PDB file of C-alpha atoms in Angstrom:
ATOM      1  CA  UNK A 262      51.296 -26.469 163.438  1.00  0.00           C
ATOM      2  CA  UNK A 263      54.735 -27.902 164.175  1.00  0.00           C
ATOM      3  CA  UNK A 264      55.619 -31.410 163.047  1.00  0.00           C
ATOM      4  CA  UNK A 265      54.372 -34.101 165.380  1.00  0.00           C
ATOM      5  CA  UNK A 266      56.672 -36.811 166.735  1.00  0.00           C
ATOM      6  CA  UNK A 267      56.821 -40.069 164.777  1.00  0.00           C
ATOM      7  CA  UNK A 268      54.407 -41.781 167.173  1.00  0.00           C
ATOM      8  CA  UNK A 269      51.608 -39.458 166.029  1.00  0.00           C
ATOM      9  CA  UNK A 270      52.557 -39.071 162.367  1.00  0.00           C
ATOM     10  CA  UNK A 271      49.521 -38.919 160.124  1.00  0.00           C
ATOM     11  CA  UNK A 272      47.285 -37.797 162.979  1.00  0.00           C
ATOM     12  CA  UNK A 273      46.074 -34.365 164.027  1.00  0.00           C
ATOM     13  CA  UNK A 274      46.476 -32.882 160.539  1.00  0.00           C
ATOM     14  CA  UNK A 275      42.943 -32.073 159.419  1.00  0.00           C
ATOM     15  CA  UNK A 276      40.712 -30.030 161.740  1.00  0.00           C
ATOM     16  CA  UNK A 277      37.629 -31.675 160.265  1.00  0.00           C
ATOM     17  CA  UNK A 278      38.703 -35.316 159.961  1.00  0.00           C
ATOM     18  CA  UNK A 279      40.875 -37.785 161.848  1.00  0.00           C
ATOM     19  CA  UNK A 280      43.499 -39.857 160.078  1.00  0.00           C
ATOM     20  CA  UNK A 281      40.964 -42.626 159.334  1.00  0.00           C
ATOM     21  CA  UNK A 282      38.478 -40.147 157.867  1.00  0.00           C
ATOM     22  CA  UNK A 283      36.116 -39.994 160.851  1.00  0.00           C
ATOM     23  CA  UNK A 284      34.586 -36.639 161.789  1.00  0.00           C
ATOM     24  CA  UNK A 285      36.784 -34.957 164.368  1.00  0.00           C
ATOM     25  CA  UNK A 286      35.247 -33.909 167.684  1.00  0.00           C
ATOM     26  CA  UNK A 287      34.575 -30.189 168.045  1.00  0.00           C
ATOM     27  CA  UNK A 288      33.841 -28.358 171.286  1.00  0.00           C
ATOM     28  CA  UNK A 289      31.643 -25.286 171.493  1.00  0.00           C
ATOM     29  CA  UNK A 290      32.158 -22.539 174.060  1.00  0.00           C
ATOM     30  CA  UNK A 291      29.029 -23.457 175.989  1.00  0.00           C
ATOM     31  CA  UNK A 292      29.566 -21.876 179.402  1.00  0.00           C
ATOM     32  CA  UNK A 293      32.578 -19.527 179.769  1.00  0.00           C
ATOM     33  CA  UNK A 294      33.638 -19.676 183.405  1.00  0.00           C
ATOM     34  CA  UNK A 295      37.353 -18.798 183.345  1.00  0.00           C
ATOM     35  CA  UNK A 296      39.321 -16.254 181.353  1.00  0.00           C
ATOM     36  CA  UNK A 297      43.063 -16.772 181.599  1.00  0.00           C
ATOM     37  CA  UNK A 298      45.716 -14.141 181.000  1.00  0.00           C
ATOM     38  CA  UNK A 299      49.245 -15.227 180.158  1.00  0.00           C
ATOM     39  CA  UNK A 300      51.287 -12.460 181.718  1.00  0.00           C
ATOM     40  CA  UNK A 301      54.396 -13.310 179.624  1.00  0.00           C
ATOM     41  CA  UNK A 302      56.705 -16.293 179.187  1.00  0.00           C
ATOM     42  CA  UNK A 303      59.674 -14.811 181.056  1.00  0.00           C
ATOM     43  CA  UNK A 304      60.437 -16.702 184.262  1.00  0.00           C
ATOM     44  CA  UNK A 305      63.115 -16.557 186.921  1.00  0.00           C
ATOM     45  CA  UNK A 306      64.015 -20.239 186.419  1.00  0.00           C
ATOM     46  CA  UNK A 307      64.229 -22.816 183.642  1.00  0.00           C
ATOM     47  CA  UNK A 308      62.433 -26.053 184.466  1.00  0.00           C
ATOM     48  CA  UNK A 309      63.411 -29.388 182.993  1.00  0.00           C
ATOM     49  CA  UNK A 310      59.972 -29.922 181.439  1.00  0.00           C
ATOM     50  CA  UNK A 311      57.999 -26.702 180.967  1.00  0.00           C
ATOM     51  CA  UNK A 312      55.056 -27.011 178.583  1.00  0.00           C
ATOM     52  CA  UNK A 313      55.380 -23.367 177.570  1.00  0.00           C
ATOM     53  CA  UNK A 314      59.207 -23.286 177.562  1.00  0.00           C
ATOM     54  CA  UNK A 315      59.357 -20.420 180.051  1.00  0.00           C
ATOM     55  CA  UNK A 316      62.817 -19.218 181.044  1.00  0.00           C
ATOM     56  CA  UNK A 317      64.757 -16.060 181.923  1.00  0.00           C
ATOM     57  CA  UNK A 318      65.223 -15.446 178.166  1.00  0.00           C
ATOM     58  CA  UNK A 319      62.004 -16.639 176.486  1.00  0.00           C
ATOM     59  CA  UNK A 320      59.873 -13.586 175.683  1.00  0.00           C
ATOM     60  CA  UNK A 321      57.859 -15.207 172.882  1.00  0.00           C
ATOM     61  CA  UNK A 322      54.815 -14.045 174.827  1.00  0.00           C
ATOM     62  CA  UNK A 323      55.532 -10.545 176.102  1.00  0.00           C
ATOM     63  CA  UNK A 324      54.259  -8.902 179.255  1.00  0.00           C
ATOM     64  CA  UNK A 325      50.585  -8.029 179.243  1.00  0.00           C
ATOM     65  CA  UNK A 326      49.636  -4.600 180.544  1.00  0.00           C
ATOM     66  CA  UNK A 327      46.915  -3.844 183.065  1.00  0.00           C
ATOM     67  CA  UNK A 328      45.013  -1.784 180.495  1.00  0.00           C
ATOM     68  CA  UNK A 329      44.854  -4.833 178.216  1.00  0.00           C
ATOM     69  CA  UNK A 330      43.355  -6.846 181.051  1.00  0.00           C
ATOM     70  CA  UNK A 331      40.798  -4.093 181.617  1.00  0.00           C
ATOM     71  CA  UNK A 332      39.823  -4.188 177.935  1.00  0.00           C
ATOM     72  CA  UNK A 333      39.029  -7.890 178.148  1.00  0.00           C
ATOM     73  CA  UNK A 334      37.197  -7.492 181.461  1.00  0.00           C
ATOM     74  CA  UNK A 335      35.027  -4.930 179.674  1.00  0.00           C
ATOM     75  CA  UNK A 336      34.460  -7.419 176.865  1.00  0.00           C
ATOM     76  CA  UNK A 337      33.261 -10.045 179.351  1.00  0.00           C
ATOM     77  CA  UNK A 338      30.459  -7.653 180.299  1.00  0.00           C
ATOM     78  CA  UNK A 339      29.733  -6.677 176.694  1.00  0.00           C
ATOM     79  CA  UNK A 340      29.505 -10.299 175.559  1.00  0.00           C
ATOM     80  CA  UNK A 341      27.567 -11.310 178.679  1.00  0.00           C
ATOM     81  CA  UNK A 342      29.964 -14.143 179.467  1.00  0.00           C
ATOM     82  CA  UNK A 343      29.245 -15.820 182.786  1.00  0.00           C
ATOM     83  CA  UNK A 344      32.883 -15.760 183.876  1.00  0.00           C
ATOM     84  CA  UNK A 345      33.411 -16.298 187.605  1.00  0.00           C
ATOM     85  CA  UNK A 346      37.200 -16.622 187.641  1.00  0.00           C
ATOM     86  CA  UNK A 347      40.144 -14.713 186.198  1.00  0.00           C
ATOM     87  CA  UNK A 348      43.354 -16.749 186.053  1.00  0.00           C
ATOM     88  CA  UNK A 349      46.897 -15.447 185.607  1.00  0.00           C
ATOM     89  CA  UNK A 350      49.665 -17.709 184.381  1.00  0.00           C
ATOM     90  CA  UNK A 351      53.078 -17.320 182.773  1.00  0.00           C
ATOM     91  CA  UNK A 352      56.020 -17.625 182.775  1.00  0.00           C
ATOM     92  CA  UNK A 353      56.182 -16.389 186.311  1.00  0.00           C
ATOM     93  CA  UNK A 354      53.320 -13.889 186.691  1.00  0.00           C
ATOM     94  CA  UNK A 355      55.076 -11.916 189.420  1.00  0.00           C
ATOM     95  CA  UNK A 356      57.923 -11.174 187.022  1.00  0.00           C
ATOM     96  CA  UNK A 357      55.442  -8.903 185.242  1.00  0.00           C
ATOM     97  CA  UNK A 358      55.682  -5.470 186.903  1.00  0.00           C
ATOM     98  CA  UNK A 359      51.911  -4.918 186.550  1.00  0.00           C
ATOM     99  CA  UNK A 360      50.808  -8.206 188.104  1.00  0.00           C
ATOM    100  CA  UNK A 361      49.430  -6.707 191.308  1.00  0.00           C
ATOM    101  CA  UNK A 362      47.505  -4.043 189.391  1.00  0.00           C
ATOM    102  CA  UNK A 363      46.102  -6.614 186.964  1.00  0.00           C
ATOM    103  CA  UNK A 364      44.879  -8.727 189.883  1.00  0.00           C
ATOM    104  CA  UNK A 365      43.416  -5.670 191.602  1.00  0.00           C
ATOM    105  CA  UNK A 366      41.415  -4.710 188.517  1.00  0.00           C
ATOM    106  CA  UNK A 367      39.905  -8.176 188.330  1.00  0.00           C
ATOM    107  CA  UNK A 368      39.171  -8.324 192.056  1.00  0.00           C
ATOM    108  CA  UNK A 369      37.391  -4.974 192.206  1.00  0.00           C
ATOM    109  CA  UNK A 370      34.955  -6.351 189.625  1.00  0.00           C
ATOM    110  CA  UNK A 371      34.145  -9.191 192.011  1.00  0.00           C
ATOM    111  CA  UNK A 372      35.842 -11.973 190.065  1.00  0.00           C
ATOM    112  CA  UNK A 373      37.593 -14.853 191.782  1.00  0.00           C
ATOM    113  CA  UNK A 374      41.313 -14.478 191.002  1.00  0.00           C
ATOM    114  CA  UNK A 375      43.754 -17.360 190.662  1.00  0.00           C
ATOM    115  CA  UNK A 376      47.472 -16.622 190.208  1.00  0.00           C
ATOM    116  CA  UNK A 377      49.875 -19.428 189.321  1.00  0.00           C
ATOM    117  CA  UNK A 378      53.347 -18.892 190.776  1.00  0.00           C
ATOM    118  CA  UNK A 379      56.528 -20.675 191.779  1.00  0.00           C
ATOM    119  CA  UNK A 380      56.506 -18.554 194.999  1.00  0.00           C
ATOM    120  CA  UNK A 381      60.162 -17.727 194.534  1.00  0.00           C
ATOM    121  CA  UNK A 382      62.074 -14.458 194.274  1.00  0.00           C
ATOM    122  CA  UNK A 383      59.705 -12.471 192.003  1.00  0.00           C
ATOM    123  CA  UNK A 384      56.840 -13.007 194.445  1.00  0.00           C
ATOM    124  CA  UNK A 385      59.027 -12.242 197.442  1.00  0.00           C
ATOM    125  CA  UNK A 386      60.084  -8.752 196.356  1.00  0.00           C
ATOM    126  CA  UNK A 387      58.967  -6.222 198.998  1.00  0.00           C
ATOM    127  CA  UNK A 388      56.727  -4.275 196.597  1.00  0.00           C
ATOM    128  CA  UNK A 389      54.971  -7.464 195.489  1.00  0.00           C
ATOM    129  CA  UNK A 390      54.547  -8.624 199.075  1.00  0.00           C
ATOM    130  CA  UNK A 391      53.049  -5.271 200.022  1.00  0.00           C
ATOM    131  CA  UNK A 392      50.697  -5.478 197.055  1.00  0.00           C
ATOM    132  CA  UNK A 393      49.560  -8.977 197.960  1.00  0.00           C
ATOM    133  CA  UNK A 394      48.952  -7.961 201.572  1.00  0.00           C
ATOM    134  CA  UNK A 395      46.814  -5.060 200.366  1.00  0.00           C
ATOM    135  CA  UNK A 396      44.827  -7.313 198.001  1.00  0.00           C
ATOM    136  CA  UNK A 397      44.328  -9.842 200.769  1.00  0.00           C
ATOM    137  CA  UNK A 398      43.097  -7.182 203.172  1.00  0.00           C
ATOM    138  CA  UNK A 399      40.451  -5.943 200.769  1.00  0.00           C
ATOM    139  CA  UNK A 400      39.594  -8.982 198.630  1.00  0.00           C
ATOM    140  CA  UNK A 401      41.095 -11.966 200.454  1.00  0.00           C
ATOM    141  CA  UNK A 402      38.075 -14.206 200.129  1.00  0.00           C
ATOM    142  CA  UNK A 403      38.440 -14.190 196.353  1.00  0.00           C
ATOM    143  CA  UNK A 404      42.224 -14.422 195.926  1.00  0.00           C
ATOM    144  CA  UNK A 405      44.120 -17.718 195.581  1.00  0.00           C
ATOM    145  CA  UNK A 406      47.767 -18.320 194.717  1.00  0.00           C
ATOM    146  CA  UNK A 407      48.441 -21.757 193.267  1.00  0.00           C
ATOM    147  CA  UNK A 408      52.055 -22.681 193.883  1.00  0.00           C
ATOM    148  CA  UNK A 409      53.978 -25.055 191.638  1.00  0.00           C
ATOM    149  CA  UNK A 410      55.392 -27.712 193.956  1.00  0.00           C
ATOM    150  CA  UNK A 411      56.287 -30.590 191.680  1.00  0.00           C
ATOM    151  CA  UNK A 412      56.752 -33.153 194.436  1.00  0.00           C
ATOM    152  CA  UNK A 413      56.339 -33.332 198.190  1.00  0.00           C
ATOM    153  CA  UNK A 414      60.069 -34.035 198.588  1.00  0.00           C
ATOM    154  CA  UNK A 415      63.090 -31.873 197.836  1.00  0.00           C
ATOM    155  CA  UNK A 416      64.770 -34.395 195.492  1.00  0.00           C
ATOM    156  CA  UNK A 417      61.685 -34.689 193.303  1.00  0.00           C
ATOM    157  CA  UNK A 418      60.916 -30.986 193.097  1.00  0.00           C
ATOM    158  CA  UNK A 419      64.559 -29.998 192.647  1.00  0.00           C
ATOM    159  CA  UNK A 420      64.970 -32.502 189.807  1.00  0.00           C
ATOM    160  CA  UNK A 421      62.484 -30.407 187.838  1.00  0.00           C
ATOM    161  CA  UNK A 422      63.352 -26.894 189.016  1.00  0.00           C
ATOM    162  CA  UNK A 423      66.949 -26.887 190.145  1.00  0.00           C
ATOM    163  CA  UNK A 424      68.910 -27.568 193.299  1.00  0.00           C
ATOM    164  CA  UNK A 425      67.622 -25.686 196.313  1.00  0.00           C
ATOM    165  CA  UNK A 426      64.373 -24.600 194.666  1.00  0.00           C
ATOM    166  CA  UNK A 427      62.231 -26.725 197.018  1.00  0.00           C
ATOM    167  CA  UNK A 428      63.387 -24.816 200.073  1.00  0.00           C
ATOM    168  CA  UNK A 429      62.997 -21.453 198.333  1.00  0.00           C
ATOM    169  CA  UNK A 430      59.440 -22.304 197.292  1.00  0.00           C
ATOM    170  CA  UNK A 431      58.549 -23.483 200.789  1.00  0.00           C
ATOM    171  CA  UNK A 432      59.861 -20.186 202.178  1.00  0.00           C
ATOM    172  CA  UNK A 433      57.477 -18.394 199.809  1.00  0.00           C
ATOM    173  CA  UNK A 434      54.610 -20.619 200.891  1.00  0.00           C
ATOM    174  CA  UNK A 435      55.460 -19.953 204.524  1.00  0.00           C
ATOM    175  CA  UNK A 436      55.168 -16.247 203.811  1.00  0.00           C
ATOM    176  CA  UNK A 437      51.782 -16.729 202.110  1.00  0.00           C
ATOM    177  CA  UNK A 438      50.610 -18.815 205.068  1.00  0.00           C
ATOM    178  CA  UNK A 439      51.658 -16.149 207.547  1.00  0.00           C
ATOM    179  CA  UNK A 440      50.025 -13.415 205.433  1.00  0.00           C
ATOM    180  CA  UNK A 441      46.756 -15.346 205.481  1.00  0.00           C
ATOM    181  CA  UNK A 442      46.630 -15.672 201.692  1.00  0.00           C
ATOM    182  CA  UNK A 443      44.833 -18.735 200.365  1.00  0.00           C
ATOM    183  CA  UNK A 444      47.215 -21.295 198.843  1.00  0.00           C
ATOM    184  CA  UNK A 445      46.621 -24.147 196.440  1.00  0.00           C
ATOM    185  CA  UNK A 446      49.311 -26.387 194.963  1.00  0.00           C
ATOM    186  CA  UNK A 447      50.049 -27.859 191.551  1.00  0.00           C
ATOM    187  CA  UNK A 448      52.137 -31.026 191.541  1.00  0.00           C
ATOM    188  CA  UNK A 449      53.117 -33.653 188.983  1.00  0.00           C
ATOM    189  CA  UNK A 450      52.415 -37.353 188.647  1.00  0.00           C
ATOM    190  CA  UNK A 451      55.669 -38.455 187.047  1.00  0.00           C
ATOM    191  CA  UNK A 452      57.289 -40.166 190.015  1.00  0.00           C
ATOM    192  CA  UNK A 453      55.863 -43.684 189.775  1.00  0.00           C
ATOM    193  CA  UNK A 454      53.621 -43.063 192.765  1.00  0.00           C
ATOM    194  CA  UNK A 455      49.946 -43.947 192.902  1.00  0.00           C
ATOM    195  CA  UNK A 456      47.811 -40.842 193.207  1.00  0.00           C
ATOM    196  CA  UNK A 457      46.738 -41.785 196.726  1.00  0.00           C
ATOM    197  CA  UNK A 458      50.390 -42.154 197.749  1.00  0.00           C
ATOM    198  CA  UNK A 459      51.257 -38.759 196.270  1.00  0.00           C
ATOM    199  CA  UNK A 460      48.365 -37.063 198.028  1.00  0.00           C
ATOM    200  CA  UNK A 461      49.368 -38.654 201.320  1.00  0.00           C
ATOM    201  CA  UNK A 462      52.902 -37.334 200.877  1.00  0.00           C
ATOM    202  CA  UNK A 463      51.645 -33.827 200.221  1.00  0.00           C
ATOM    203  CA  UNK A 464      49.232 -34.093 203.157  1.00  0.00           C
ATOM    204  CA  UNK A 465      52.133 -34.856 205.513  1.00  0.00           C
ATOM    205  CA  UNK A 466      54.077 -31.879 204.179  1.00  0.00           C
ATOM    206  CA  UNK A 467      51.096 -29.533 204.451  1.00  0.00           C
ATOM    207  CA  UNK A 468      50.384 -30.632 208.014  1.00  0.00           C
ATOM    208  CA  UNK A 469      54.025 -30.282 209.076  1.00  0.00           C
ATOM    209  CA  UNK A 470      54.204 -26.710 207.785  1.00  0.00           C
ATOM    210  CA  UNK A 471      50.714 -25.596 208.769  1.00  0.00           C
ATOM    211  CA  UNK A 472      49.381 -25.039 205.244  1.00  0.00           C
ATOM    212  CA  UNK A 473      45.596 -24.956 205.102  1.00  0.00           C
ATOM    213  CA  UNK A 474      45.457 -27.100 201.961  1.00  0.00           C
ATOM    214  CA  UNK A 475      43.328 -30.228 201.671  1.00  0.00           C
ATOM    215  CA  UNK A 476      45.540 -32.668 199.778  1.00  0.00           C
ATOM    216  CA  UNK A 477      42.538 -34.901 199.042  1.00  0.00           C
ATOM    217  CA  UNK A 478      40.720 -32.078 197.248  1.00  0.00           C
ATOM    218  CA  UNK A 479      41.654 -31.942 193.527  1.00  0.00           C
ATOM    219  CA  UNK A 480      40.836 -28.230 193.457  1.00  0.00           C
ATOM    220  CA  UNK A 481      43.372 -27.512 196.214  1.00  0.00           C
ATOM    221  CA  UNK A 482      46.041 -29.996 195.096  1.00  0.00           C
ATOM    222  CA  UNK A 483      46.044 -30.370 191.310  1.00  0.00           C
ATOM    223  CA  UNK A 484      48.231 -33.208 190.023  1.00  0.00           C
ATOM    224  CA  UNK A 485      49.260 -32.912 186.380  1.00  0.00           C
ATOM    225  CA  UNK A 486      50.728 -35.679 184.216  1.00  0.00           C
ATOM    226  CA  UNK A 487      53.861 -34.969 182.241  1.00  0.00           C
ATOM    227  CA  UNK A 488      53.266 -33.187 178.951  1.00  0.00           C
ATOM    228  CA  UNK A 489      54.999 -35.347 176.356  1.00  0.00           C
ATOM    229  CA  UNK A 490      53.969 -34.852 172.746  1.00  0.00           C
ATOM    230  CA  UNK A 491      55.958 -37.960 171.793  1.00  0.00           C
ATOM    231  CA  UNK A 492      53.463 -40.289 173.475  1.00  0.00           C
ATOM    232  CA  UNK A 493      51.038 -41.852 171.030  1.00  0.00           C
ATOM    233  CA  UNK A 494      47.423 -40.926 171.734  1.00  0.00           C
ATOM    234  CA  UNK A 495      44.186 -41.641 169.867  1.00  0.00           C
ATOM    235  CA  UNK A 496      42.349 -38.934 167.993  1.00  0.00           C
ATOM    236  CA  UNK A 497      38.968 -37.884 169.337  1.00  0.00           C
ATOM    237  CA  UNK A 498      36.055 -38.409 166.967  1.00  0.00           C
ATOM    238  CA  UNK A 499      32.460 -37.318 167.404  1.00  0.00           C
ATOM    239  CA  UNK A 500      31.638 -40.919 168.337  1.00  0.00           C
ATOM    240  CA  UNK A 501      34.066 -40.799 171.286  1.00  0.00           C
ATOM    241  CA  UNK A 502      31.708 -38.783 173.458  1.00  0.00           C
ATOM    242  CA  UNK A 503      29.262 -41.661 173.642  1.00  0.00           C
ATOM    243  CA  UNK A 504      31.937 -44.355 173.798  1.00  0.00           C
ATOM    244  CA  UNK A 505      33.759 -42.640 176.662  1.00  0.00           C
ATOM    245  CA  UNK A 506      30.663 -41.372 178.408  1.00  0.00           C
ATOM    246  CA  UNK A 507      32.052 -37.838 178.285  1.00  0.00           C
ATOM    247  CA  UNK A 508      30.093 -34.648 177.782  1.00  0.00           C
ATOM    248  CA  UNK A 509      31.879 -32.138 175.507  1.00  0.00           C
ATOM    249  CA  UNK A 510      30.812 -29.445 177.962  1.00  0.00           C
ATOM    250  CA  UNK A 511      33.243 -30.969 180.486  1.00  0.00           C
ATOM    251  CA  UNK A 512      36.285 -30.225 178.303  1.00  0.00           C
ATOM    252  CA  UNK A 513      38.294 -27.142 179.217  1.00  0.00           C
ATOM    253  CA  UNK A 514      37.760 -25.277 175.938  1.00  0.00           C
ATOM    254  CA  UNK A 515      34.002 -25.403 176.555  1.00  0.00           C
ATOM    255  CA  UNK A 516      34.412 -23.092 179.533  1.00  0.00           C
ATOM    256  CA  UNK A 517      37.716 -21.206 179.178  1.00  0.00           C
ATOM    257  CA  UNK A 518      39.864 -19.066 176.903  1.00  0.00           C
ATOM    258  CA  UNK A 519      43.307 -17.466 177.354  1.00  0.00           C
ATOM    259  CA  UNK A 520      44.596 -14.029 176.368  1.00  0.00           C
ATOM    260  CA  UNK A 521      48.207 -13.727 175.175  1.00  0.00           C
ATOM    261  CA  UNK A 522      50.309 -11.115 173.426  1.00  0.00           C
ATOM    262  CA  UNK A 523      52.958 -12.379 171.055  1.00  0.00           C
ATOM    263  CA  UNK A 524      56.302 -10.678 170.632  1.00  0.00           C
ATOM    264  CA  UNK A 525      55.987  -8.156 167.817  1.00  0.00           C
ATOM    265  CA  UNK A 526      52.185  -8.068 167.923  1.00  0.00           C
ATOM    266  CA  UNK A 527      50.494  -4.730 168.403  1.00  0.00           C
ATOM    267  CA  UNK A 528      47.612  -6.204 170.373  1.00  0.00           C
ATOM    268  CA  UNK A 529      46.687  -9.215 172.427  1.00  0.00           C
ATOM    269  CA  UNK A 530      44.929 -12.250 171.005  1.00  0.00           C
ATOM    270  CA  UNK A 531      42.737 -15.028 172.388  1.00  0.00           C
ATOM    271  CA  UNK A 532      43.692 -18.694 172.229  1.00  0.00           C
ATOM    272  CA  UNK A 533      41.562 -21.727 172.923  1.00  0.00           C
ATOM    273  CA  UNK A 534      43.648 -23.382 175.599  1.00  0.00           C
ATOM    274  CA  UNK A 535      46.303 -22.702 178.229  1.00  0.00           C
ATOM    275  CA  UNK A 536      48.224 -25.759 176.980  1.00  0.00           C
ATOM    276  CA  UNK A 537      48.472 -24.541 173.388  1.00  0.00           C
ATOM    277  CA  UNK A 538      49.690 -20.942 173.373  1.00  0.00           C
ATOM    278  CA  UNK A 539      51.937 -21.303 170.328  1.00  0.00           C
ATOM    279  CA  UNK A 540      49.915 -23.423 167.880  1.00  0.00           C
ATOM    280  CA  UNK A 541      48.354 -21.024 165.327  1.00  0.00           C
ATOM    281  CA  UNK A 542      45.322 -23.230 164.693  1.00  0.00           C
ATOM    282  CA  UNK A 543      44.169 -22.531 168.250  1.00  0.00           C
ATOM    283  CA  UNK A 544      44.402 -18.745 167.919  1.00  0.00           C
ATOM    284  CA  UNK A 545      40.826 -17.510 167.710  1.00  0.00           C
ATOM    285  CA  UNK A 546      41.142 -13.757 167.106  1.00  0.00           C
ATOM    286  CA  UNK A 547      41.772 -10.551 168.977  1.00  0.00           C
ATOM    287  CA  UNK A 548      38.406 -10.240 170.739  1.00  0.00           C
ATOM    288  CA  UNK A 549      36.160 -12.395 172.887  1.00  0.00           C
ATOM    289  CA  UNK A 550      33.493 -12.182 170.209  1.00  0.00           C
ATOM    290  CA  UNK A 551      35.844 -13.865 167.737  1.00  0.00           C
ATOM    291  CA  UNK A 552      36.865 -16.392 170.379  1.00  0.00           C
ATOM    292  CA  UNK A 553      33.322 -17.704 170.753  1.00  0.00           C
ATOM    293  CA  UNK A 554      33.724 -20.048 167.788  1.00  0.00           C
ATOM    294  CA  UNK A 555      34.028 -23.825 168.342  1.00  0.00           C
ATOM    295  CA  UNK A 556      37.393 -25.548 168.742  1.00  0.00           C
ATOM    296  CA  UNK A 557      38.400 -28.650 166.785  1.00  0.00           C
ATOM    297  CA  UNK A 558      40.271 -31.126 169.013  1.00  0.00           C
ATOM    298  CA  UNK A 559      43.180 -31.337 166.600  1.00  0.00           C
ATOM    299  CA  UNK A 560      46.159 -31.807 168.913  1.00  0.00           C
ATOM    300  CA  UNK A 561      47.513 -34.667 171.079  1.00  0.00           C
ATOM    301  CA  UNK A 562      46.991 -32.539 174.200  1.00  0.00           C
ATOM    302  CA  UNK A 563      43.257 -32.364 173.441  1.00  0.00           C
ATOM    303  CA  UNK A 564      43.068 -36.139 173.641  1.00  0.00           C
ATOM    304  CA  UNK A 565      45.586 -36.979 176.344  1.00  0.00           C
ATOM    305  CA  UNK A 566      44.846 -34.257 178.852  1.00  0.00           C
ATOM    306  CA  UNK A 567      41.396 -32.866 178.295  1.00  0.00           C
ATOM    307  CA  UNK A 568      39.268 -35.749 176.994  1.00  0.00           C
ATOM    308  CA  UNK A 569      41.024 -38.893 178.209  1.00  0.00           C
ATOM    309  CA  UNK A 570      42.696 -37.314 181.241  1.00  0.00           C
ATOM    310  CA  UNK A 571      39.914 -34.950 182.212  1.00  0.00           C
ATOM    311  CA  UNK A 572      42.330 -32.108 182.915  1.00  0.00           C
ATOM    312  CA  UNK A 573      41.324 -28.684 184.131  1.00  0.00           C
ATOM    313  CA  UNK A 574      43.647 -25.778 184.792  1.00  0.00           C
ATOM    314  CA  UNK A 575      41.095 -23.993 186.907  1.00  0.00           C
ATOM    315  CA  UNK A 576      40.268 -24.380 190.552  1.00  0.00           C
TER     316      UNK A 576
END
């Protein structure tokens, strides 16, 4: 695990105990509902604050292949996991040349499929557009593209993703709208706006452009706080569940896992969380069977986002 910022020094060191010696909270995989695939960390843009450091040059997580996805879909059946949703994230998933085929293989098995995208140039290539139209025609009721739109205004979004990116993303969303493909949006809550104000801003944008997205629905408009490991957060002990009135089954690692393939690795591996693809303590093995073991909440993200913030990457 990499060194933590000074604000959290002394914390998140021991998987079994917090800094004050209390037993650390552990979450069991109680009801697997979502299996994520990281399609690779390469992306067409470099954002100002990307939790996974995606960029046009970062290939720390290399492209997954469709046959690897099939292997894990087979394992879902073998392990009798009750997965309803297959999620694809990156990087930019549509930079992966096998993205359409990976989605198709999940859809033909009757899974819901969620693809996270910036809706920019990789998605707008003619071959990708044709593939999405074909998937929509055959499986449209189970396909959703969640577009990263960091703010409902161009200045806010462009501050994160580069000048002109807001208009390019909206052009991609316009194409998805016209193709009849279901759209959701992921935004950020770093602008000093109240959540209600942010949702109202998005609602005005969605109405003006004819996007069938309910801005009041957290599953259709997901608003994420900034990921800042320098912010001091408390550690989560076993006593916290009762104190906070939280059920450990509500935490993301109780219902989800993510498949990645690291550069230089001969096979894919399974990690506990979409937010922690690089931390070795959250790598659970190379099979779903190995990934069934409990997860110790031994990282600031576990506290800030999943327990205290109630985050979920799924729809």
